[in-house]
Amino acid sequence: MCGIVGAIRNNKNAADFLIDGLQRLEYRGYDSSGIAVLNNQGKIQRIRRVGRVAEMADACRAEQVFGTIGVGHTRWATHGGVTEPNAHPHISHDLIAVVHNGIIENFAEERQRLQNAGYDFQSQTDTEVIAHAVHQEYIQNNDLFTAVKTACRRFQGAYAIGVIAADKPNELVAVRMGCPLLVALGENENFIASDVSAVISQTRKVMYLQDGDAVKLSSQGIDLMTNLDNQPISREIKISELSLSSLELGAYNHFMQKEIHEQPQALTDTIQPLLDGNFAAEVFGENAPELFKDLKGIKILACGTSYYAALTAKYWLESIAQMPTDVEIASEYRYRQVIADPAVLVITISQSGETLDTMEALKYAQKLGHNRSLSICNVMEAALPRESQAVFYTRAGAEIGVASTKAFSTQLVALFGLAVCLGCLKGLIDDTQKQQYAEELRRLPNSVRHALNLEPQIVAWAKEFAQKHNALFLGRGIHYPIALEGALKLKEISYIHAEAYPAGELKHGPLALVDENMPVVVVAPNDKLLDKVKANMQEVAARGGRLFVFTDDDSNIQPDKQVAVIRLPRHVGILSPIVHVVPVQLLAYHTALALGTDVDKPRNLAKSVTVE
């Protein structure tokens, strides 16, 4: 859960790119940051700082750091505390500098081996093991590329690394194993990065590395590219379509605010392929028609917000496609005995496509005999799509804020489209019904725009929530996962403890928490469960609880001194969860704003979870 950059340039300062790239990658980790460049004296010059990239950048400017080759890193701490000695890059004997994303699982054994060989450790990190192991190999033959690969063969776990050597001024080595890493090709300059957003200001020509790839770069191009077994390989060069403007705040104060307001366009872009393809299986990939044939069920593996998208989709898949659907937290699934059925479609959901727990869960499922897999992902060429037989890319665009918003809503659209597709394949949906679903999708972005117009009312609620320490979120049926998502968002960015329950479960325990100091948020659309939700609201009111109700204009829920009501547009039917998630996102955002927390970079969290 870190960001890596590296550059090798002809007569241009690598430090300038490293700083800019790290600032664009800061959402991936922001406990500390650092760069190391090979300066004009042939020495590795390193600057590291605890805190944000801006502090490290100021130190670099003050010391006038210059070098045409270098590596940089933003850290989200796993091994060792948030201290400058634990910050990357790590250096061995003033000769080797390393940046690393991931976890070396056998680092303790390697550390002991290297200490026995005379190496002195200055940090608590697993990354320092890489620096010393590369140094140990390098002094044997003075071949940096070979030394890095030989060292990597000793490591267990997941990693992406960038390496430079003080006596190799035109050589940048990178290796990927389980963590994202790409090569970007410019004119007389080349780069490595964890994410294309770091390099898009310099070049759009990118090459996505795969597990086991090792590459040796000069300023002129790729000198060598092999796997860890020294077999030559090649990867396709792609032209990134990422917009530079999508990485800028523009008129917004935070990326989360920007991304909430980008949802109508993100939904439009994600809906269009479904409509253009008339919900055909081919929309999900060339192999999809065969994968979807004679399915007996669906298993969805996901984490965090994506898990809540899956819980929502379960209702659609079972009601529209009559497909038995099992939803599991990926990090739990991979550690239990599972009965596999090859006739079950395994779906993985991940914004980044690099979530390690989800990736490992997919591999586990495949090992058990699940040979039908579909990935729903927002990032082209990510690991999960490559490991899956079919893929649907959401068109959310770059999502920088750690708390996912537009990625969640576009995942829901993709999953709804899948439910309709499977329903059509099973003969459960006629042309009239299919056109009705298409029309509901077409209207969805406008319904979300109307929900965004409620922001001023939500700001007033947020000021009250900012005075609280706890909150309950309630929902029923398909809107219970939206309550879960609302509670998660509030926890993530405001640090207010929040829990979500199916409203019918109140009397089975959570009602004991309700008093005048416990705000209770209710997602209460005008659907068939509304009367049940109203009864649950009465249970709260009878105990002196204060209710904050998101409902529809036609639900006939009236405000009073115990009940605050915000009305969304008229009930939009089966796609209501996608509309109702918008106000709970805005409530979390404005509560965090009132508390003065770092909305885009909440403490202890990072965007791309590439560690277990």
Short mmCIF file of N, CA, C and O in Angstrom, two decimals, residues 42-148:
data_model
loop_
_atom_site.label_atom_id
_atom_site.label_comp_id
_atom_site.label_asym_id
_atom_site.label_seq_id
_atom_site.Cartn_x
_atom_site.Cartn_y
_atom_site.Cartn_z
N GLY A 42 28.58 11.30 -8.19
CA GLY A 42 28.53 9.84 -8.25
C GLY A 42 28.13 9.20 -6.94
O GLY A 42 28.42 8.02 -6.70
N LYS A 43 27.45 9.96 -6.09
CA LYS A 43 26.99 9.43 -4.81
C LYS A 43 25.47 9.44 -4.74
O LYS A 43 24.82 10.29 -5.34
N ILE A 44 24.93 8.50 -3.98
CA ILE A 44 23.48 8.46 -3.78
C ILE A 44 23.10 9.50 -2.74
O ILE A 44 23.60 9.48 -1.61
N GLN A 45 22.26 10.43 -3.14
CA GLN A 45 21.77 11.47 -2.23
C GLN A 45 20.32 11.15 -1.89
O GLN A 45 19.47 11.03 -2.77
N ARG A 46 20.06 11.02 -0.61
CA ARG A 46 18.73 10.58 -0.16
C ARG A 46 18.10 11.65 0.73
O ARG A 46 18.74 12.20 1.62
N ILE A 47 16.82 11.91 0.48
CA ILE A 47 16.02 12.80 1.34
C ILE A 47 14.78 12.04 1.76
O ILE A 47 14.02 11.55 0.92
N ARG A 48 14.55 11.96 3.07
CA ARG A 48 13.37 11.29 3.60
C ARG A 48 12.72 12.17 4.67
O ARG A 48 13.41 12.86 5.40
N ARG A 49 11.40 12.10 4.74
CA ARG A 49 10.68 12.85 5.76
C ARG A 49 9.44 12.07 6.20
O ARG A 49 8.76 11.45 5.38
N VAL A 50 9.14 12.11 7.50
CA VAL A 50 7.87 11.63 8.00
C VAL A 50 6.81 12.66 7.65
O VAL A 50 7.06 13.86 7.69
N GLY A 51 5.63 12.19 7.28
CA GLY A 51 4.56 13.12 6.91
C GLY A 51 4.33 13.14 5.41
O GLY A 51 4.67 12.20 4.70
N ARG A 52 3.77 14.23 4.95
CA ARG A 52 3.32 14.33 3.58
C ARG A 52 4.47 14.63 2.62
O ARG A 52 5.55 15.10 3.01
N VAL A 53 4.21 14.38 1.35
CA VAL A 53 5.23 14.56 0.32
C VAL A 53 5.71 16.00 0.29
O VAL A 53 6.89 16.27 0.00
N ALA A 54 4.84 16.95 0.58
CA ALA A 54 5.22 18.37 0.52
C ALA A 54 6.40 18.67 1.43
O ALA A 54 7.26 19.48 1.08
N GLU A 55 6.45 18.03 2.59
CA GLU A 55 7.56 18.27 3.51
C GLU A 55 8.87 17.74 2.93
O GLU A 55 9.92 18.39 3.03
N MET A 56 8.82 16.58 2.34
CA MET A 56 10.01 16.02 1.70
C MET A 56 10.42 16.87 0.49
O MET A 56 11.62 17.12 0.27
N ALA A 57 9.44 17.35 -0.27
CA ALA A 57 9.73 18.18 -1.44
C ALA A 57 10.42 19.48 -1.03
O ALA A 57 11.37 19.93 -1.70
N ASP A 58 9.97 20.07 0.06
CA ASP A 58 10.61 21.31 0.54
C ASP A 58 12.07 21.05 0.91
O ASP A 58 12.95 21.88 0.62
N ALA A 59 12.33 19.91 1.53
CA ALA A 59 13.70 19.58 1.91
C ALA A 59 14.57 19.36 0.66
O ALA A 59 15.74 19.77 0.63
N CYS A 60 14.01 18.74 -0.37
CA CYS A 60 14.76 18.53 -1.61
C CYS A 60 15.12 19.86 -2.27
O CYS A 60 16.25 20.03 -2.75
N ARG A 61 14.19 20.78 -2.28
CA ARG A 61 14.46 22.08 -2.89
C ARG A 61 15.51 22.84 -2.08
O ARG A 61 16.37 23.51 -2.63
N ALA A 62 15.41 22.72 -0.76
CA ALA A 62 16.38 23.42 0.09
C ALA A 62 17.80 22.89 -0.13
O ALA A 62 18.77 23.66 -0.09
N GLU A 63 17.92 21.61 -0.40
CA GLU A 63 19.24 21.00 -0.62
C GLU A 63 19.62 20.95 -2.10
O GLU A 63 20.66 20.41 -2.44
N GLN A 64 18.74 21.50 -2.96
CA GLN A 64 18.99 21.56 -4.40
C GLN A 64 19.40 20.19 -4.95
O GLN A 64 20.42 20.03 -5.62
N VAL A 65 18.56 19.21 -4.67
CA VAL A 65 18.83 17.85 -5.11
C VAL A 65 18.77 17.77 -6.64
O VAL A 65 17.80 18.22 -7.26
N PHE A 66 19.80 17.19 -7.23
CA PHE A 66 19.84 17.02 -8.69
C PHE A 66 20.50 15.69 -9.03
O PHE A 66 21.54 15.33 -8.47
N GLY A 67 19.87 14.98 -9.95
CA GLY A 67 20.44 13.74 -10.46
C GLY A 67 19.59 13.26 -11.61
O GLY A 67 18.37 13.48 -11.63
N THR A 68 20.19 12.62 -12.57
CA THR A 68 19.43 12.18 -13.75
C THR A 68 18.81 10.79 -13.59
O THR A 68 18.08 10.34 -14.47
N ILE A 69 19.10 10.13 -12.47
CA ILE A 69 18.51 8.82 -12.20
C ILE A 69 18.15 8.77 -10.72
O ILE A 69 18.89 9.26 -9.86
N GLY A 70 16.99 8.18 -10.43
CA GLY A 70 16.60 8.10 -9.03
C GLY A 70 15.32 7.31 -8.85
O GLY A 70 14.63 6.95 -9.80
N VAL A 71 15.02 7.04 -7.58
CA VAL A 71 13.79 6.33 -7.21
C VAL A 71 13.14 7.06 -6.04
O VAL A 71 13.80 7.76 -5.27
N GLY A 72 11.81 6.92 -5.92
CA GLY A 72 11.08 7.58 -4.85
C GLY A 72 9.95 6.71 -4.34
O GLY A 72 9.55 5.73 -4.98
N HIS A 73 9.40 7.10 -3.17
CA HIS A 73 8.46 6.22 -2.49
C HIS A 73 7.59 7.01 -1.51
O HIS A 73 8.06 7.92 -0.83
N THR A 74 6.31 6.68 -1.47
CA THR A 74 5.44 7.10 -0.36
C THR A 74 5.08 5.86 0.43
O THR A 74 4.76 4.82 -0.16
N ARG A 75 5.11 5.96 1.75
CA ARG A 75 4.98 4.76 2.59
C ARG A 75 3.68 4.75 3.37
O ARG A 75 3.23 5.78 3.88
N TRP A 76 3.07 3.59 3.45
CA TRP A 76 2.01 3.27 4.40
C TRP A 76 2.55 2.14 5.26
O TRP A 76 2.80 1.05 4.78
N ALA A 77 2.80 2.42 6.52
CA ALA A 77 3.62 1.55 7.36
C ALA A 77 3.01 0.17 7.55
O ALA A 77 1.82 0.02 7.86
N THR A 78 3.82 -0.87 7.35
CA THR A 78 3.46 -2.25 7.69
C THR A 78 4.48 -2.80 8.69
O THR A 78 4.13 -3.20 9.78
N HIS A 79 5.75 -2.83 8.31
CA HIS A 79 6.81 -3.31 9.20
C HIS A 79 7.53 -2.10 9.80
O HIS A 79 8.19 -1.36 9.09
N GLY A 80 7.37 -1.93 11.11
CA GLY A 80 8.04 -0.80 11.76
C GLY A 80 7.18 0.44 11.79
O GLY A 80 6.30 0.64 10.96
N GLY A 81 7.44 1.30 12.77
CA GLY A 81 6.64 2.50 12.97
C GLY A 81 6.89 3.56 11.92
O GLY A 81 7.71 3.41 11.01
N VAL A 82 6.16 4.66 12.08
CA VAL A 82 6.27 5.78 11.15
C VAL A 82 7.43 6.66 11.63
O VAL A 82 7.25 7.59 12.42
N THR A 83 8.63 6.34 11.15
CA THR A 83 9.83 7.06 11.52
C THR A 83 10.67 7.29 10.27
O THR A 83 10.54 6.58 9.28
N GLU A 84 11.58 8.26 10.36
CA GLU A 84 12.44 8.52 9.20
C GLU A 84 13.36 7.34 8.88
O GLU A 84 13.53 7.00 7.70
N PRO A 85 13.94 6.65 9.86
CA PRO A 85 14.77 5.49 9.51
C PRO A 85 13.99 4.38 8.79
O PRO A 85 14.57 3.60 8.04
N ASN A 86 12.68 4.31 9.03
CA ASN A 86 11.87 3.29 8.35
C ASN A 86 11.37 3.75 6.99
O ASN A 86 10.80 2.94 6.24
N ALA A 87 11.54 5.01 6.67
CA ALA A 87 11.08 5.53 5.38
C ALA A 87 11.98 5.04 4.25
O ALA A 87 13.18 4.81 4.45
N HIS A 88 11.42 4.90 3.09
CA HIS A 88 12.17 4.52 1.89
C HIS A 88 12.71 5.79 1.21
O HIS A 88 12.17 6.87 1.43
N PRO A 89 13.70 5.67 0.35
CA PRO A 89 14.44 4.49 -0.06
C PRO A 89 15.38 3.98 1.05
O PRO A 89 15.81 4.74 1.91
N HIS A 90 15.70 2.69 0.96
CA HIS A 90 16.69 2.10 1.85
C HIS A 90 17.97 1.87 1.07
O HIS A 90 17.95 1.52 -0.11
N ILE A 91 19.08 2.09 1.74
CA ILE A 91 20.40 2.08 1.09
C ILE A 91 21.30 1.06 1.77
O ILE A 91 21.30 0.94 3.00
N SER A 92 22.06 0.35 0.97
CA SER A 92 23.04 -0.60 1.49
C SER A 92 24.44 -0.16 1.08
O SER A 92 24.76 -0.06 -0.11
N HIS A 93 25.29 0.15 2.08
CA HIS A 93 26.70 0.46 1.90
C HIS A 93 26.93 1.59 0.88
O HIS A 93 27.92 1.55 0.12
N ASP A 94 26.03 2.57 0.87
CA ASP A 94 26.14 3.73 -0.03
C ASP A 94 26.23 3.32 -1.50
O ASP A 94 26.65 4.11 -2.35
N LEU A 95 25.82 2.10 -1.81
CA LEU A 95 25.98 1.58 -3.17
C LEU A 95 24.63 1.25 -3.82
O LEU A 95 24.43 1.53 -5.01
N ILE A 96 23.72 0.67 -3.05
CA ILE A 96 22.43 0.21 -3.58
C ILE A 96 21.31 0.98 -2.89
O ILE A 96 21.28 1.07 -1.66
N ALA A 97 20.37 1.51 -3.69
CA ALA A 97 19.18 2.17 -3.14
C ALA A 97 17.94 1.45 -3.68
O ALA A 97 17.85 1.15 -4.87
N VAL A 98 16.99 1.18 -2.77
CA VAL A 98 15.81 0.37 -3.11
C VAL A 98 14.54 1.05 -2.61
O VAL A 98 14.50 1.57 -1.48
N VAL A 99 13.49 1.00 -3.45
CA VAL A 99 12.14 1.30 -2.99
C VAL A 99 11.30 0.05 -3.23
O VAL A 99 11.55 -0.72 -4.15
N HIS A 100 10.27 -0.12 -2.38
CA HIS A 100 9.56 -1.41 -2.38
C HIS A 100 8.11 -1.20 -1.95
O HIS A 100 7.82 -0.48 -0.99
N ASN A 101 7.21 -1.85 -2.64
CA ASN A 101 5.82 -1.93 -2.25
C ASN A 101 5.48 -3.40 -2.06
O ASN A 101 5.85 -4.23 -2.88
N GLY A 102 4.77 -3.73 -0.97
CA GLY A 102 4.41 -5.11 -0.71
C GLY A 102 4.97 -5.60 0.62
O GLY A 102 5.36 -4.80 1.47
N ILE A 103 5.01 -6.89 0.79
CA ILE A 103 5.52 -7.49 2.03
C ILE A 103 6.40 -8.70 1.69
O ILE A 103 5.99 -9.58 0.92
N ILE A 104 7.60 -8.72 2.26
CA ILE A 104 8.47 -9.88 2.17
C ILE A 104 8.16 -10.77 3.37
O ILE A 104 8.50 -10.46 4.51
N GLU A 105 7.48 -11.87 3.12
CA GLU A 105 6.97 -12.69 4.22
C GLU A 105 8.08 -13.40 4.98
O GLU A 105 7.94 -13.67 6.18
N ASN A 106 9.18 -13.72 4.31
CA ASN A 106 10.28 -14.40 4.99
C ASN A 106 11.41 -13.43 5.35
O ASN A 106 12.57 -13.80 5.42
N PHE A 107 11.02 -12.17 5.62
CA PHE A 107 12.06 -11.16 5.88
C PHE A 107 12.83 -11.47 7.16
O PHE A 107 14.02 -11.15 7.27
N ALA A 108 12.18 -12.08 8.16
CA ALA A 108 12.88 -12.35 9.43
C ALA A 108 14.04 -13.31 9.21
O ALA A 108 15.15 -13.11 9.73
N GLU A 109 13.77 -14.37 8.43
CA GLU A 109 14.83 -15.33 8.15
C GLU A 109 15.95 -14.69 7.31
O GLU A 109 17.15 -14.91 7.57
N GLU A 110 15.56 -13.88 6.32
CA GLU A 110 16.54 -13.20 5.49
C GLU A 110 17.35 -12.18 6.30
O GLU A 110 18.56 -12.02 6.10
N ARG A 111 16.68 -11.50 7.20
CA ARG A 111 17.38 -10.53 8.04
C ARG A 111 18.45 -11.21 8.88
O ARG A 111 19.58 -10.73 8.98
N GLN A 112 18.08 -12.36 9.46
CA GLN A 112 19.05 -13.09 10.29
C GLN A 112 20.21 -13.58 9.44
O GLN A 112 21.38 -13.51 9.87
N ARG A 113 19.90 -14.09 8.25
CA ARG A 113 20.96 -14.58 7.36
C ARG A 113 21.94 -13.46 7.02
O ARG A 113 23.17 -13.65 7.04
N LEU A 114 21.39 -12.28 6.71
CA LEU A 114 22.24 -11.15 6.32
C LEU A 114 23.01 -10.60 7.51
O LEU A 114 24.16 -10.17 7.37
N GLN A 115 22.40 -10.58 8.69
CA GLN A 115 23.13 -10.15 9.89
C GLN A 115 24.29 -11.10 10.17
O GLN A 115 25.39 -10.66 10.53
N ASN A 116 24.06 -12.39 9.96
CA ASN A 116 25.14 -13.36 10.15
C ASN A 116 26.27 -13.14 9.15
O ASN A 116 27.43 -13.47 9.42
N ALA A 117 25.91 -12.55 8.01
CA ALA A 117 26.92 -12.27 6.98
C ALA A 117 27.60 -10.92 7.20
O ALA A 117 28.44 -10.50 6.39
N GLY A 118 27.21 -10.20 8.28
CA GLY A 118 27.88 -8.96 8.62
C GLY A 118 27.11 -7.69 8.27
O GLY A 118 27.64 -6.58 8.44
N TYR A 119 25.88 -7.79 7.81
CA TYR A 119 25.11 -6.60 7.45
C TYR A 119 24.45 -5.99 8.67
O TYR A 119 23.90 -6.69 9.53
N ASP A 120 24.54 -4.67 8.75
CA ASP A 120 23.98 -3.91 9.88
C ASP A 120 22.66 -3.28 9.43
O ASP A 120 22.61 -2.59 8.39
N PHE A 121 21.61 -3.48 10.20
CA PHE A 121 20.29 -2.97 9.84
C PHE A 121 19.99 -1.68 10.60
O PHE A 121 20.18 -1.61 11.82
N GLN A 122 19.49 -0.67 9.87
CA GLN A 122 19.19 0.62 10.45
C GLN A 122 17.69 0.85 10.66
O GLN A 122 17.29 1.83 11.25
N SER A 123 16.86 -0.08 10.14
CA SER A 123 15.41 0.11 10.21
C SER A 123 14.74 -1.16 10.71
O SER A 123 15.38 -2.21 10.87
N GLN A 124 13.43 -1.06 10.92
CA GLN A 124 12.62 -2.22 11.31
C GLN A 124 11.90 -2.83 10.11
O GLN A 124 11.11 -3.74 10.27
N THR A 125 12.17 -2.35 8.92
CA THR A 125 11.37 -2.72 7.75
C THR A 125 11.84 -4.02 7.11
O THR A 125 12.98 -4.45 7.27
N ASP A 126 10.91 -4.62 6.34
CA ASP A 126 11.30 -5.76 5.52
C ASP A 126 12.06 -5.31 4.28
O ASP A 126 12.83 -6.08 3.69
N THR A 127 11.89 -4.06 3.87
CA THR A 127 12.52 -3.55 2.65
C THR A 127 14.04 -3.51 2.75
O THR A 127 14.74 -3.74 1.77
N GLU A 128 14.55 -3.21 3.92
CA GLU A 128 16.01 -3.13 4.07
C GLU A 128 16.67 -4.47 3.75
O GLU A 128 17.82 -4.52 3.30
N VAL A 129 15.93 -5.56 3.97
CA VAL A 129 16.42 -6.88 3.59
C VAL A 129 16.72 -6.92 2.09
O VAL A 129 17.73 -7.49 1.65
N ILE A 130 15.85 -6.30 1.27
CA ILE A 130 16.05 -6.29 -0.18
C ILE A 130 17.34 -5.56 -0.53
O ILE A 130 18.16 -6.06 -1.33
N ALA A 131 17.53 -4.39 0.07
CA ALA A 131 18.73 -3.59 -0.24
C ALA A 131 20.00 -4.37 0.05
O ALA A 131 20.93 -4.43 -0.78
N HIS A 132 20.06 -5.00 1.23
CA HIS A 132 21.29 -5.73 1.59
C HIS A 132 21.45 -7.01 0.76
O HIS A 132 22.57 -7.38 0.39
N ALA A 133 20.33 -7.68 0.47
CA ALA A 133 20.43 -8.90 -0.34
C ALA A 133 20.92 -8.59 -1.75
O ALA A 133 21.73 -9.33 -2.32
N VAL A 134 20.44 -7.49 -2.32
CA VAL A 134 20.91 -7.08 -3.65
C VAL A 134 22.39 -6.71 -3.59
O VAL A 134 23.18 -7.09 -4.46
N HIS A 135 22.78 -5.98 -2.54
CA HIS A 135 24.18 -5.61 -2.39
C HIS A 135 25.06 -6.85 -2.30
O HIS A 135 26.13 -6.93 -2.93
N GLN A 136 24.62 -7.82 -1.53
CA GLN A 136 25.40 -9.05 -1.36
C GLN A 136 25.64 -9.74 -2.69
O GLN A 136 26.74 -10.23 -2.97
N GLU A 137 24.61 -9.78 -3.52
CA GLU A 137 24.76 -10.40 -4.84
C GLU A 137 25.58 -9.52 -5.78
O GLU A 137 26.39 -10.02 -6.58
N TYR A 138 25.38 -8.21 -5.68
CA TYR A 138 26.01 -7.28 -6.64
C TYR A 138 27.53 -7.26 -6.50
O TYR A 138 28.25 -7.19 -7.51
N ILE A 139 28.02 -7.34 -5.30
CA ILE A 139 29.47 -7.27 -5.13
C ILE A 139 30.16 -8.53 -5.63
O ILE A 139 31.40 -8.56 -5.77
N GLN A 140 29.38 -9.56 -5.94
CA GLN A 140 29.97 -10.79 -6.48
C GLN A 140 30.33 -10.66 -7.96
O GLN A 140 31.33 -11.22 -8.41
N ASN A 141 29.48 -9.92 -8.72
CA ASN A 141 29.70 -9.91 -10.18
C ASN A 141 29.50 -8.55 -10.85
O ASN A 141 29.64 -8.44 -12.06
N ASN A 142 29.14 -7.53 -10.07
CA ASN A 142 28.98 -6.17 -10.61
C ASN A 142 27.92 -6.09 -11.71
O ASN A 142 27.95 -5.21 -12.55
N ASP A 143 26.97 -7.01 -11.70
CA ASP A 143 25.86 -7.00 -12.67
C ASP A 143 24.57 -6.73 -11.88
O ASP A 143 24.03 -7.62 -11.21
N LEU A 144 24.07 -5.49 -11.95
CA LEU A 144 22.94 -5.08 -11.13
C LEU A 144 21.67 -5.87 -11.48
O LEU A 144 20.94 -6.33 -10.60
N PHE A 145 21.41 -6.04 -12.77
CA PHE A 145 20.20 -6.73 -13.20
C PHE A 145 20.19 -8.17 -12.68
O PHE A 145 19.19 -8.65 -12.13
N THR A 146 21.30 -8.85 -12.82
CA THR A 146 21.40 -10.23 -12.32
C THR A 146 21.31 -10.28 -10.81
O THR A 146 20.66 -11.16 -10.23
N ALA A 147 21.95 -9.33 -10.14
CA ALA A 147 21.93 -9.30 -8.68
C ALA A 147 20.52 -9.13 -8.14
O ALA A 147 20.11 -9.80 -7.18
N VAL A 148 19.74 -8.24 -8.76
CA VAL A 148 18.37 -8.01 -8.30
C VAL A 148 17.54 -9.28 -8.49
O VAL A 148 16.80 -9.70 -7.58
#
